[in-house]
Short mmCIF file of C-alpha atoms and ligand atoms in Angstrom, two decimals:
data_model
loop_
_atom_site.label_atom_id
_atom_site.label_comp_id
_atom_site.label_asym_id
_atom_site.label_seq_id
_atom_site.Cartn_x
_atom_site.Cartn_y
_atom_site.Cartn_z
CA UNK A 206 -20.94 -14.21 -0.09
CA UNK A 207 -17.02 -13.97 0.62
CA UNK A 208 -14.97 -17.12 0.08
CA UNK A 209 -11.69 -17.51 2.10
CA UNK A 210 -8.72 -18.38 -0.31
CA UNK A 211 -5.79 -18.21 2.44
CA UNK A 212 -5.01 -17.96 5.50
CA UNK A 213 -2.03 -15.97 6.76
CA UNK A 214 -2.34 -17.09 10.07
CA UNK A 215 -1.97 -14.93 13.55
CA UNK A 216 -0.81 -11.11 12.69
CA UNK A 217 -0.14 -8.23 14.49
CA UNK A 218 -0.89 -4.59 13.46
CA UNK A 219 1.98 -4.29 10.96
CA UNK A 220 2.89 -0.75 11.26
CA UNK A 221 2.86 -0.84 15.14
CA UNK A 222 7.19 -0.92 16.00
CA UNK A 223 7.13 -1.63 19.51
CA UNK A 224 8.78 -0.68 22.83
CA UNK A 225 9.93 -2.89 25.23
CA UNK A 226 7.01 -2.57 27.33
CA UNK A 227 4.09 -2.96 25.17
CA UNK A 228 5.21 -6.74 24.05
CA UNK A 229 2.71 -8.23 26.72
CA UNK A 230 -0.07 -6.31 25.27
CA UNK A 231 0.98 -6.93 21.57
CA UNK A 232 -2.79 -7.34 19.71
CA UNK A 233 -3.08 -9.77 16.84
CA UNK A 234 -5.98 -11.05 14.87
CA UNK A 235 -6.31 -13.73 12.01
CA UNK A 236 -5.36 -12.61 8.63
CA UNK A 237 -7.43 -14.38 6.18
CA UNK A 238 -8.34 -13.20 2.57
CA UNK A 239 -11.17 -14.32 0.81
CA UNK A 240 -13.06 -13.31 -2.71
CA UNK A 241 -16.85 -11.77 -2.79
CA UNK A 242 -18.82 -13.77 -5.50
CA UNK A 243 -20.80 -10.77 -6.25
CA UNK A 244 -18.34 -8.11 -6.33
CA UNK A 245 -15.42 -10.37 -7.21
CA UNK A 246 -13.98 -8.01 -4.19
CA UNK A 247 -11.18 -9.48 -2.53
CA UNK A 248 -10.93 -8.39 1.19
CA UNK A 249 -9.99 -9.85 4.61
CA UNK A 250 -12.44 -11.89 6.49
CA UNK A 251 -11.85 -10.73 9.26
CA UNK A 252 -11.08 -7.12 10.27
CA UNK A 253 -9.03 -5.15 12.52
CA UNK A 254 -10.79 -1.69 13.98
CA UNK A 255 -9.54 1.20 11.90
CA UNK A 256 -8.85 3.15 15.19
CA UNK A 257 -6.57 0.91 16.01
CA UNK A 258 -4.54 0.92 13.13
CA UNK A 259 -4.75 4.70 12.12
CA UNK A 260 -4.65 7.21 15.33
CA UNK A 261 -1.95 9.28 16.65
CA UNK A 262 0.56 6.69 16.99
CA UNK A 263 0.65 5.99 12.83
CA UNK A 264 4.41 5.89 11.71
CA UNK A 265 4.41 5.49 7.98
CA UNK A 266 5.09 8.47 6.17
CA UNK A 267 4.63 9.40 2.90
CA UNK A 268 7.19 11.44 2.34
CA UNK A 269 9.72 9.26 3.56
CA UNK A 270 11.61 8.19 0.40
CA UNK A 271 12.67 10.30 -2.50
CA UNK A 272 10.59 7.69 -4.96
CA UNK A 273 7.58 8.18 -2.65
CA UNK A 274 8.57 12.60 -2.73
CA UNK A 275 8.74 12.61 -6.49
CA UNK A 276 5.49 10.67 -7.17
CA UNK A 277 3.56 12.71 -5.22
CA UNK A 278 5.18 16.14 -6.88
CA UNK A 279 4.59 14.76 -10.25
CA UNK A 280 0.89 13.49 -9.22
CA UNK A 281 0.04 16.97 -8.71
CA UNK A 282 1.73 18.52 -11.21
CA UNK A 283 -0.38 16.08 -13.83
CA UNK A 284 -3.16 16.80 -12.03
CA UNK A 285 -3.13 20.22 -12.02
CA UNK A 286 -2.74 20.01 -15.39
CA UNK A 287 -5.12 17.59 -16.93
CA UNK A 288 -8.31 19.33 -14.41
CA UNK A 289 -7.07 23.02 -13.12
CA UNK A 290 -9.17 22.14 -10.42
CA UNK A 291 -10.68 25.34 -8.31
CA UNK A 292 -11.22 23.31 -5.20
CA UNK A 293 -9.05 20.14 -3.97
CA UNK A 294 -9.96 17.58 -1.58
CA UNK A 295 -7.13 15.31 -0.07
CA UNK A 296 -8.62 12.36 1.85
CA UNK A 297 -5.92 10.75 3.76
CA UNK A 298 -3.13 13.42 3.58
CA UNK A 299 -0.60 11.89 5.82
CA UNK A 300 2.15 14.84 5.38
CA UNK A 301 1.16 17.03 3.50
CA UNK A 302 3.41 15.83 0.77
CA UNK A 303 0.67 15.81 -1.82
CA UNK A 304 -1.46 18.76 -0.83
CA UNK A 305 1.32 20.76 -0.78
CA UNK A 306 1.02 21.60 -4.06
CA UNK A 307 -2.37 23.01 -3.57
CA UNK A 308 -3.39 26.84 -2.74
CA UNK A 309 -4.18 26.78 1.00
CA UNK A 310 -7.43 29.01 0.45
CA UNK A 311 -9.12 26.18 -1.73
CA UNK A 312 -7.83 22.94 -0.47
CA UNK A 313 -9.40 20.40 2.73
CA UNK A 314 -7.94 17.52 3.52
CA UNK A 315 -9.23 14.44 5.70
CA UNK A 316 -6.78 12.62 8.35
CA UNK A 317 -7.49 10.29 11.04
CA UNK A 318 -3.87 10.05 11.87
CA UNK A 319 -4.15 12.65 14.35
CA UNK A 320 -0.08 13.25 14.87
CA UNK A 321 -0.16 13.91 10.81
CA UNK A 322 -3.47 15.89 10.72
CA UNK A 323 -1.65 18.91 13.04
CA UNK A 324 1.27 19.04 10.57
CA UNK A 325 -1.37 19.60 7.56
CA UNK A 326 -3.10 22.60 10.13
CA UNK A 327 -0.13 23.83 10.83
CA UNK A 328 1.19 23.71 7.31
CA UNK A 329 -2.41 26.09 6.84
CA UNK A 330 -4.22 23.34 5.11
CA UNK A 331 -7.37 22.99 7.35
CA UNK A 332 -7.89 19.35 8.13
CA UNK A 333 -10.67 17.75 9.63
CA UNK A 334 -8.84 15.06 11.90
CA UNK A 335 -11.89 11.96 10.74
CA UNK A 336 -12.28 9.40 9.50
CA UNK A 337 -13.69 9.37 5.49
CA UNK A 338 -17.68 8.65 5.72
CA UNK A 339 -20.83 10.47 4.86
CA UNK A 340 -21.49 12.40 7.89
CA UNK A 341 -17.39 14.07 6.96
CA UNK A 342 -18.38 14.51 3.55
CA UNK A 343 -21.47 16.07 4.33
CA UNK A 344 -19.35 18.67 7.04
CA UNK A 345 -16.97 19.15 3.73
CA UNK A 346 -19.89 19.67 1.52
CA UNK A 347 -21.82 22.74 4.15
CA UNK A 348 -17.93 24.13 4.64
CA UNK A 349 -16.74 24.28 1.84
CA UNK A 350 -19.19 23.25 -1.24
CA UNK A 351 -18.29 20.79 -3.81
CA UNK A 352 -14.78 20.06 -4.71
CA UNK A 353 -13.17 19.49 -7.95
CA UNK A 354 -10.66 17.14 -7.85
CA UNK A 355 -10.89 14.39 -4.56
CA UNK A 356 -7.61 12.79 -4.26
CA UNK A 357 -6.76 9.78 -1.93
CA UNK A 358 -3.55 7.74 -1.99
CA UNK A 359 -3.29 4.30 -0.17
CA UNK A 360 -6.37 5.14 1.50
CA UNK A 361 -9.73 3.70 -0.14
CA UNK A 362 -8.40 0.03 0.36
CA UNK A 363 -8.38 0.87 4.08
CA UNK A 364 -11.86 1.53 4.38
CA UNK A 365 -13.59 -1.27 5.48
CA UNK A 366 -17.29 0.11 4.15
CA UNK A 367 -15.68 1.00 0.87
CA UNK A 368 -19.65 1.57 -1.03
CA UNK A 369 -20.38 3.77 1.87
CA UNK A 370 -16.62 5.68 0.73
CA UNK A 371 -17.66 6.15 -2.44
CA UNK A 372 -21.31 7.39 -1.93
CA UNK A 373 -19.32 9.60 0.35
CA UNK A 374 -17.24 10.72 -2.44
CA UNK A 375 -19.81 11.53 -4.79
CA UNK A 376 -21.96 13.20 -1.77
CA UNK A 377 -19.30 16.33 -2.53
CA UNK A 378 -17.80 15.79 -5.95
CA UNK A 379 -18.74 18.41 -8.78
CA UNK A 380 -20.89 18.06 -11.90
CA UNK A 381 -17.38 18.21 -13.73
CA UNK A 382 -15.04 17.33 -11.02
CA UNK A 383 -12.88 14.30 -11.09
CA UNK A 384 -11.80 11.50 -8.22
CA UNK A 385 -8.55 10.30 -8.83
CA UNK A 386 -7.24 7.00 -5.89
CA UNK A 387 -4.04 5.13 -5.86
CA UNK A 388 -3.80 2.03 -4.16
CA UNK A 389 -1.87 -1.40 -4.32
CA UNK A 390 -3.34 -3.12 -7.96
CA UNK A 391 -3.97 -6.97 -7.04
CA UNK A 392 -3.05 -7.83 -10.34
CA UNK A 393 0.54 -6.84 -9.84
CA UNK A 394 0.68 -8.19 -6.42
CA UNK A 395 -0.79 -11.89 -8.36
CA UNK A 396 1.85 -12.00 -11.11
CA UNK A 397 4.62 -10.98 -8.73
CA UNK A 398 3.17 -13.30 -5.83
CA UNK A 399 3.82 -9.94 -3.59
CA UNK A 400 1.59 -11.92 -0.93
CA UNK A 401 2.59 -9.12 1.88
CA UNK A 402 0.56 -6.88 0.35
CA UNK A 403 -2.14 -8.35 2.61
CA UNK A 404 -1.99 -6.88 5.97
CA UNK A 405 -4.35 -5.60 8.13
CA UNK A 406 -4.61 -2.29 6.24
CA UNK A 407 -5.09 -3.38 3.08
CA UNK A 408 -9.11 -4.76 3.89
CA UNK A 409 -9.19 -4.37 0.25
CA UNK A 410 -7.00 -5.20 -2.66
CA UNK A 411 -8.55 -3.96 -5.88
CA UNK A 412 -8.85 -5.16 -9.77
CA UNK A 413 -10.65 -2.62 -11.31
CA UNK A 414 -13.13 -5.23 -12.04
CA UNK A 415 -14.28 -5.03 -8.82
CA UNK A 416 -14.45 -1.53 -8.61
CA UNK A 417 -16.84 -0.95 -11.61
CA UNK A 418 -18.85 -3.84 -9.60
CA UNK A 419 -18.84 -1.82 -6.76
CA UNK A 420 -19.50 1.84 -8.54
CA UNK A 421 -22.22 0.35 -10.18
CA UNK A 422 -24.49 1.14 -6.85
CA UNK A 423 -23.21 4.31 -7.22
CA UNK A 424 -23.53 7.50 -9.61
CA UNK A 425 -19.93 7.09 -10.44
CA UNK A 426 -17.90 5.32 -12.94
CA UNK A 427 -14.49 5.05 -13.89
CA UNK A 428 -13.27 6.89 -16.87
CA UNK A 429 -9.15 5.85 -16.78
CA UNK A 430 -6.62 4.13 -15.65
CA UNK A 431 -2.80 4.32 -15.06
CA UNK A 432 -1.03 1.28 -14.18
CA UNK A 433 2.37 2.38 -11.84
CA UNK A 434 4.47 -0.64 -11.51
CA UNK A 435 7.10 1.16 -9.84
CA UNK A 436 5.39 2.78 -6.90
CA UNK A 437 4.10 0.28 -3.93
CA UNK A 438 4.92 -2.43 -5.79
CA UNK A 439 2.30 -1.86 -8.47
CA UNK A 440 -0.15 0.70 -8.27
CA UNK A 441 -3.39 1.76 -9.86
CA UNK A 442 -4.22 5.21 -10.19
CA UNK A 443 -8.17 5.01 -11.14
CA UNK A 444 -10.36 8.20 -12.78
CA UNK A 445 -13.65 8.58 -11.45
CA UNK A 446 -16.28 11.10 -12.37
CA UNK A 447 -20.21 11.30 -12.08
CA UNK A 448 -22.07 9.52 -14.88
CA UNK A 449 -23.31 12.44 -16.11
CA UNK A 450 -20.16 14.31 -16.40
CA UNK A 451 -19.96 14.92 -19.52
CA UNK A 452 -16.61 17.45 -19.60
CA UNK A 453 -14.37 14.51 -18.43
CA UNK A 454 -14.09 11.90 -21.30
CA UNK A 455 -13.85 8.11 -20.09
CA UNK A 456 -10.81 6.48 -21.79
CA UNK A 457 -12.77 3.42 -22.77
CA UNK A 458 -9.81 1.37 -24.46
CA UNK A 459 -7.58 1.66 -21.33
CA UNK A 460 -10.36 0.30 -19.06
CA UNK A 461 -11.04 -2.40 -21.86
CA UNK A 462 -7.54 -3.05 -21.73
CA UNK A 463 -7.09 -3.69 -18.25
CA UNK A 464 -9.98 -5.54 -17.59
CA UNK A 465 -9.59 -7.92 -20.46
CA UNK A 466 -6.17 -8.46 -18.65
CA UNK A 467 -7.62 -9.49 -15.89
CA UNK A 468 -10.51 -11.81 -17.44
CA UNK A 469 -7.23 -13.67 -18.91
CA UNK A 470 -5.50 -14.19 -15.50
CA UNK A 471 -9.16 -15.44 -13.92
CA UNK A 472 -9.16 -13.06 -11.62
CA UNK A 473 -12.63 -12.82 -11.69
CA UNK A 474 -12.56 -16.63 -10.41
CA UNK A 475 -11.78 -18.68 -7.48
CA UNK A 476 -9.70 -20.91 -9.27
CA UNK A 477 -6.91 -18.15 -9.52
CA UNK A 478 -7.13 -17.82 -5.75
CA UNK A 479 -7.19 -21.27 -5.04
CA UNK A 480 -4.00 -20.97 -7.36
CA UNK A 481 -2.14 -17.94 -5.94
CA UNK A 482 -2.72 -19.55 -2.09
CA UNK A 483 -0.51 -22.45 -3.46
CA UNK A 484 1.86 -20.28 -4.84
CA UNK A 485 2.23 -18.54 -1.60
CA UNK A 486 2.42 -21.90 0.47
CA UNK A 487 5.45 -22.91 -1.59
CA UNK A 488 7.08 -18.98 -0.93
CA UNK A 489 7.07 -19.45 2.18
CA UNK A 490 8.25 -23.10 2.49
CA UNK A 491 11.06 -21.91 -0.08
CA UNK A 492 11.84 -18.76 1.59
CA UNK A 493 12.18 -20.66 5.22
CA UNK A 494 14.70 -22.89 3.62
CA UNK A 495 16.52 -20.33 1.76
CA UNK A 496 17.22 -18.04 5.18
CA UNK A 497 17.40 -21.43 7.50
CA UNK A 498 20.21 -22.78 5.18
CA UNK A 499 22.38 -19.61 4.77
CA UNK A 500 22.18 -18.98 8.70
CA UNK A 501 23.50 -22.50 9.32
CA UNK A 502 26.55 -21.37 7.59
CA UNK A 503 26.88 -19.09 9.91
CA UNK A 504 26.24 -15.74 7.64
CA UNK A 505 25.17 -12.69 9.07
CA UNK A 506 21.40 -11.96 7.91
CA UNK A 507 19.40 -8.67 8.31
CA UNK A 508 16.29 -7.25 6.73
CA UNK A 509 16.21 -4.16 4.38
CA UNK A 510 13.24 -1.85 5.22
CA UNK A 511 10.94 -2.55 8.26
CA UNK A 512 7.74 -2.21 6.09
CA UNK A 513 4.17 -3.10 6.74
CA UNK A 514 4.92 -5.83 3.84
CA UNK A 515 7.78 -7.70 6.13
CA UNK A 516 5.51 -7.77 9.46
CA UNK A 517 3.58 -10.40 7.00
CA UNK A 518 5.85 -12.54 5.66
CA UNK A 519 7.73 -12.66 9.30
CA UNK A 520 4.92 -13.15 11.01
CA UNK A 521 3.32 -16.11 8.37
CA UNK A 522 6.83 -17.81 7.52
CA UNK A 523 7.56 -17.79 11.56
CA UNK A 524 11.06 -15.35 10.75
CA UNK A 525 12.41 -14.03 13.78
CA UNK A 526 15.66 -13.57 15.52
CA UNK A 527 17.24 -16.95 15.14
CA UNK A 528 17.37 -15.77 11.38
CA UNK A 529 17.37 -11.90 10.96
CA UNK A 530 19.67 -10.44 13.28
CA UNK A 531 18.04 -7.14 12.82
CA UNK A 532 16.39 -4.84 10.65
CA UNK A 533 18.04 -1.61 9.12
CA UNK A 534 15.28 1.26 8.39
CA UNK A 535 15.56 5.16 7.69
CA UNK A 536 12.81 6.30 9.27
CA UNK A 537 13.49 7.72 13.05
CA UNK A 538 9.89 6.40 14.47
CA UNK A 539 10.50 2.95 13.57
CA UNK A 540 13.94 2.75 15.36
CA UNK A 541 15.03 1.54 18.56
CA UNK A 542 11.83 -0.43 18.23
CA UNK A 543 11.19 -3.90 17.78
CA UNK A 544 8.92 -5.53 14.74
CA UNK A 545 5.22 -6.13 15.28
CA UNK A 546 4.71 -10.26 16.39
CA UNK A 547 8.45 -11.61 15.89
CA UNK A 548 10.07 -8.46 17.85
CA UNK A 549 12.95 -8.46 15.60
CA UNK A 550 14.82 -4.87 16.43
CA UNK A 551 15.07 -2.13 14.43
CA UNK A 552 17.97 0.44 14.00
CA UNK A 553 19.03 2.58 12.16
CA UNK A 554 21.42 2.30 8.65
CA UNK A 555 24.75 4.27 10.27
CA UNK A 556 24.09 1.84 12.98
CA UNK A 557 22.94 -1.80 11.18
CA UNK A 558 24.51 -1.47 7.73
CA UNK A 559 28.22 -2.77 8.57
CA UNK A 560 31.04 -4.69 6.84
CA UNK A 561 30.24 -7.82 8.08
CA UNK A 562 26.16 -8.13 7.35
CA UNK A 563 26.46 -10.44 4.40
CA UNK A 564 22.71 -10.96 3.41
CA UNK A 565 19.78 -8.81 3.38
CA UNK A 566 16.35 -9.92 3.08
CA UNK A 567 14.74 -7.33 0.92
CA UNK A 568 12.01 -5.77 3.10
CA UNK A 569 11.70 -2.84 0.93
CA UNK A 570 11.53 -4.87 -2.25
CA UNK A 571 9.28 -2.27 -3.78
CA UNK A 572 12.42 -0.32 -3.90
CA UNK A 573 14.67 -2.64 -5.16
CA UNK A 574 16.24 -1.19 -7.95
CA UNK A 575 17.13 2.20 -5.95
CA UNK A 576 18.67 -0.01 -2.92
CA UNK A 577 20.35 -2.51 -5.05
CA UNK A 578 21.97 0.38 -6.83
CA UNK A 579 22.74 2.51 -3.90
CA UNK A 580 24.18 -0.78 -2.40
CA UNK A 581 26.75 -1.62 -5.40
CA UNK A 582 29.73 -1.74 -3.11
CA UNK A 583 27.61 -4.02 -0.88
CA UNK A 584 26.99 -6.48 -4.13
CA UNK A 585 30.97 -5.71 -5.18
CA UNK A 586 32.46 -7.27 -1.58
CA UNK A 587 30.17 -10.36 -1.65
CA UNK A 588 26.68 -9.47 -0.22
CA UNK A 589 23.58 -10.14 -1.34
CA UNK A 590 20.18 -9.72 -1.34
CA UNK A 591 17.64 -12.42 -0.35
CA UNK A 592 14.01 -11.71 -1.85
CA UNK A 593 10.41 -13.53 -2.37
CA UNK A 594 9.34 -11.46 -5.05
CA UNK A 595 8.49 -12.52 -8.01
CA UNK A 596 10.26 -15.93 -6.09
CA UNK A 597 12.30 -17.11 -3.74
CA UNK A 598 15.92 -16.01 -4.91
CA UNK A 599 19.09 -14.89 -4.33
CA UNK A 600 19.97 -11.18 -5.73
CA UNK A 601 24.07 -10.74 -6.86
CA UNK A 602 23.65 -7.59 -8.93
CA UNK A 603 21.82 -4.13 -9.24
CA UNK A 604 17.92 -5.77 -10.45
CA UNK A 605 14.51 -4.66 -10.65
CA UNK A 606 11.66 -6.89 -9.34
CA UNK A 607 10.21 -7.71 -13.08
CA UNK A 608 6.05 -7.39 -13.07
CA UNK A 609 4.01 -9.09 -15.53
CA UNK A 610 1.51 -5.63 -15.68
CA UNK A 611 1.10 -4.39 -18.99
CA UNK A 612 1.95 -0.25 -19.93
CA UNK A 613 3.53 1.83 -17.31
CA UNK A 614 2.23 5.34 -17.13
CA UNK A 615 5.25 7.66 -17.36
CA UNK A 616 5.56 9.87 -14.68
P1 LIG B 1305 7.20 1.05 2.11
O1 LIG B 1305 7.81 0.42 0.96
O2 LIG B 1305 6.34 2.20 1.88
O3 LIG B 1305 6.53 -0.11 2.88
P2 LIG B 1305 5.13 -0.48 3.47
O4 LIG B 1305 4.10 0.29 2.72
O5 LIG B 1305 5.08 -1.96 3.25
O6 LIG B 1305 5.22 -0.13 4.94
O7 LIG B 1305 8.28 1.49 3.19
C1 LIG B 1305 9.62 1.52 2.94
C2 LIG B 1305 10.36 1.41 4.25
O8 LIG B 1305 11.70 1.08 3.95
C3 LIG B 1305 10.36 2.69 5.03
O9 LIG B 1305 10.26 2.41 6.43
C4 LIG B 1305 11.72 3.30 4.72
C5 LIG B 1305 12.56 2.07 4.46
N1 LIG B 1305 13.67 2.27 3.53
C6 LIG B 1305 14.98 2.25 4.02
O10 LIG B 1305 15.20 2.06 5.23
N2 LIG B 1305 16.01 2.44 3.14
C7 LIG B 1305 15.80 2.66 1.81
O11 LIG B 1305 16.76 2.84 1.05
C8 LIG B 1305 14.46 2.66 1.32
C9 LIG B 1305 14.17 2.89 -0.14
C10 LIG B 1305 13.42 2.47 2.22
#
């Protein structure tokens, strides 16, 4: 049985940017996350359709930052490396900016995001335009046979049946092949209180405790780790193979390691819930204040990054336009737009990023050592950055959000 631990309130979908015209319509559900007593799974309670977040319309892209490019590059590079896999499987390619280190004659890929699946075809990577379940897996497996190395990135916690993923993953694995994911590690999002890492699709946030739980219905077990502080905020890449594999060694120290972490923090507990929902109730009674104070004095306050992570916190600590005059972003599709649920606008960073913004609310805080850097001159005429993570604070010189995480994989 699940057991709520917080509620984030009403939230929109936090990667739809919005037009004018589509306010009135504007869906939102209840964001609530709660912890499975069997699994020690921690999901939402309540779930938003995946066609509704992840269809034709679907904005974020992964190649969109030079941290994000040079991941994936060196991803595959170490990949290719450790398994010289004959046959690749990318499930969730977004881009292409993964797969395209792959030959085109031995590489699939899965997308639902229909607008990103014809970039991947036309790149000459054929790509079923789905949805990851059995019945794909099972097209993959008649098509194409079994595959060697199954990557997904930021994709598994999206799946709402996430046993039915991985049956669907070892459905087409091989003997020796390996199934390397990457998503958002809830252990780095606890220590650093990164609380927007819950949005609607993240239906999952994953300790690897919970994912032996969960592979143990499965044939499939996890044989490493790498914990990535640096990319999403804190990431674990996880190793899977097939039990009987017997050509891929399982690193059984690492796991140890890792899991004994996270026996220490409770995480395999309500109480540490109970616990981080407090700590979040305070963020966003301190954050509130913070922004609420500094705009009575009359500063000019905008928001650094229109990410998925910012539609929660605005949206949960009621941040709108009375605060955040507007939010700068990069990325073409988001601007001109306004933010899902507190239709704050978006434009671009020739446009927002003047002289006379003097705060920032770090958005992006994931990147905050590249934009705190890039932004010296920024820091050197008085600005500053306002963020939540690992608290509520005020940032006055180049930082990097600190993590509590053990080892960083080098990359
Ligand atoms: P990301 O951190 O991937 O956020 P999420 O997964 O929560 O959506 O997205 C980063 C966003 O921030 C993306 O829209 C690009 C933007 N961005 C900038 O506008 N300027 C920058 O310097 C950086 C690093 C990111």
């Amino acid at each position: 049985m699940k057991k709520e631990f917080i509620d984030l309130g009403k939230q929109p979908i936090a990667n739809r940017f919005l037009n004018e015209d589509e306010l009135e319509n504007e869906f939102f559900y209840n964001l609530k996350m709660g912890l499975d007593e069997e699994t020690l799974l921690v999901s939402q309670m309540e779930t938003v359709e995946a066609s509704d977040m992840f269809n034709e319309n679907y904005v974020y892209h992964s190649s969109g930052t030079e941290t994000m490019r040079n991941h994936f590059n060196s991803t595959a590079e170490r990949l290719n490396l450790l398994f010289s896999p004959d046959r690749v499987l990318e499930i969730g390619s977004n881009d292409g900016v993964f797969i395209k280190h792959f030959n085109k004659d031995t590489t699939v890929a899965v997308e639902p995001c229909s607008n990103f699946a014809k970039i991947t075809n036309e790149m000459g990577y054929q790509t079923y335009d789905e949805f990851w379940n059995y019945d794909t897996s099972d097209k993959i497996l008649k098509e194409h046979g079994k595959q060697d190395l199954i990557y997904a990135a930021n994709c598994m916690c999206h799946i709402h049946d996430i046993e039915q993923a991985f049956l669907s993953v070892e459905n087409v694995l091989s003997d020796n092949g390996v199934f390397v994911f990457e998503d958002p590690s809830l252990m780095a999002a606890y220590l650093r209180n990164s609380y927007d890492q819950f949005y609607d699709e993240h239906v999952h946030l994953f300790t690897i405790t919970a994912l032996n739980n969960i592979l143990k219905k499965t044939n499939l077990e996890i044989c490493g780790v790498d914990q990535i502080n640096h990319i999403h905020g804190g990431t674990n890449r996880v190793f899977v193979k097939l039990k009987n594999n017997k050509k891929v060694s399982k690193d059984e120290n690492n796991i140890n390691t890792v899991l004994a972490d996270e026996e220490l923090l409770d995480l395999n507990k309500m109480i540490a819930y109970e616990f981080w929902a407090e700590n979040i109730q305070n963020s966003k009674m301190f954050l509130y204040d913070l922004l609420a104070s500094l705009k009575k004095r009359d500063l000019k306050l905008v928001s650094y990054g229109a990410t998925s992570k910012s539609t929660t916190i605005f949206n949960y600590c009621n941040i709108g336009t009375d605060i955040i005059d507007y939010i700068v972003d990069t990325t073409p599709a988001k601007q001109g737009k306004l933010s899902p649920g507190m239709h704050i606008p978006v434009v671009s960073y020739e446009e927002g990023w003047t002289e006379d913004v003097r705060g920032a609310f770090l958005g992006a805080w994931n990147y905050s050592d590249f934009i705190t850097e890039k932004e010296k001159a920024f820091l050197g005429r008085g600005g500053f950055f306002i963020t939540h993570v690992p608290e509520v604070d005020i940032v006055t010189k180049p930082t990097c959000i600190p993590c509590g995480a053990n080892k960083e994989v080098e990359e």
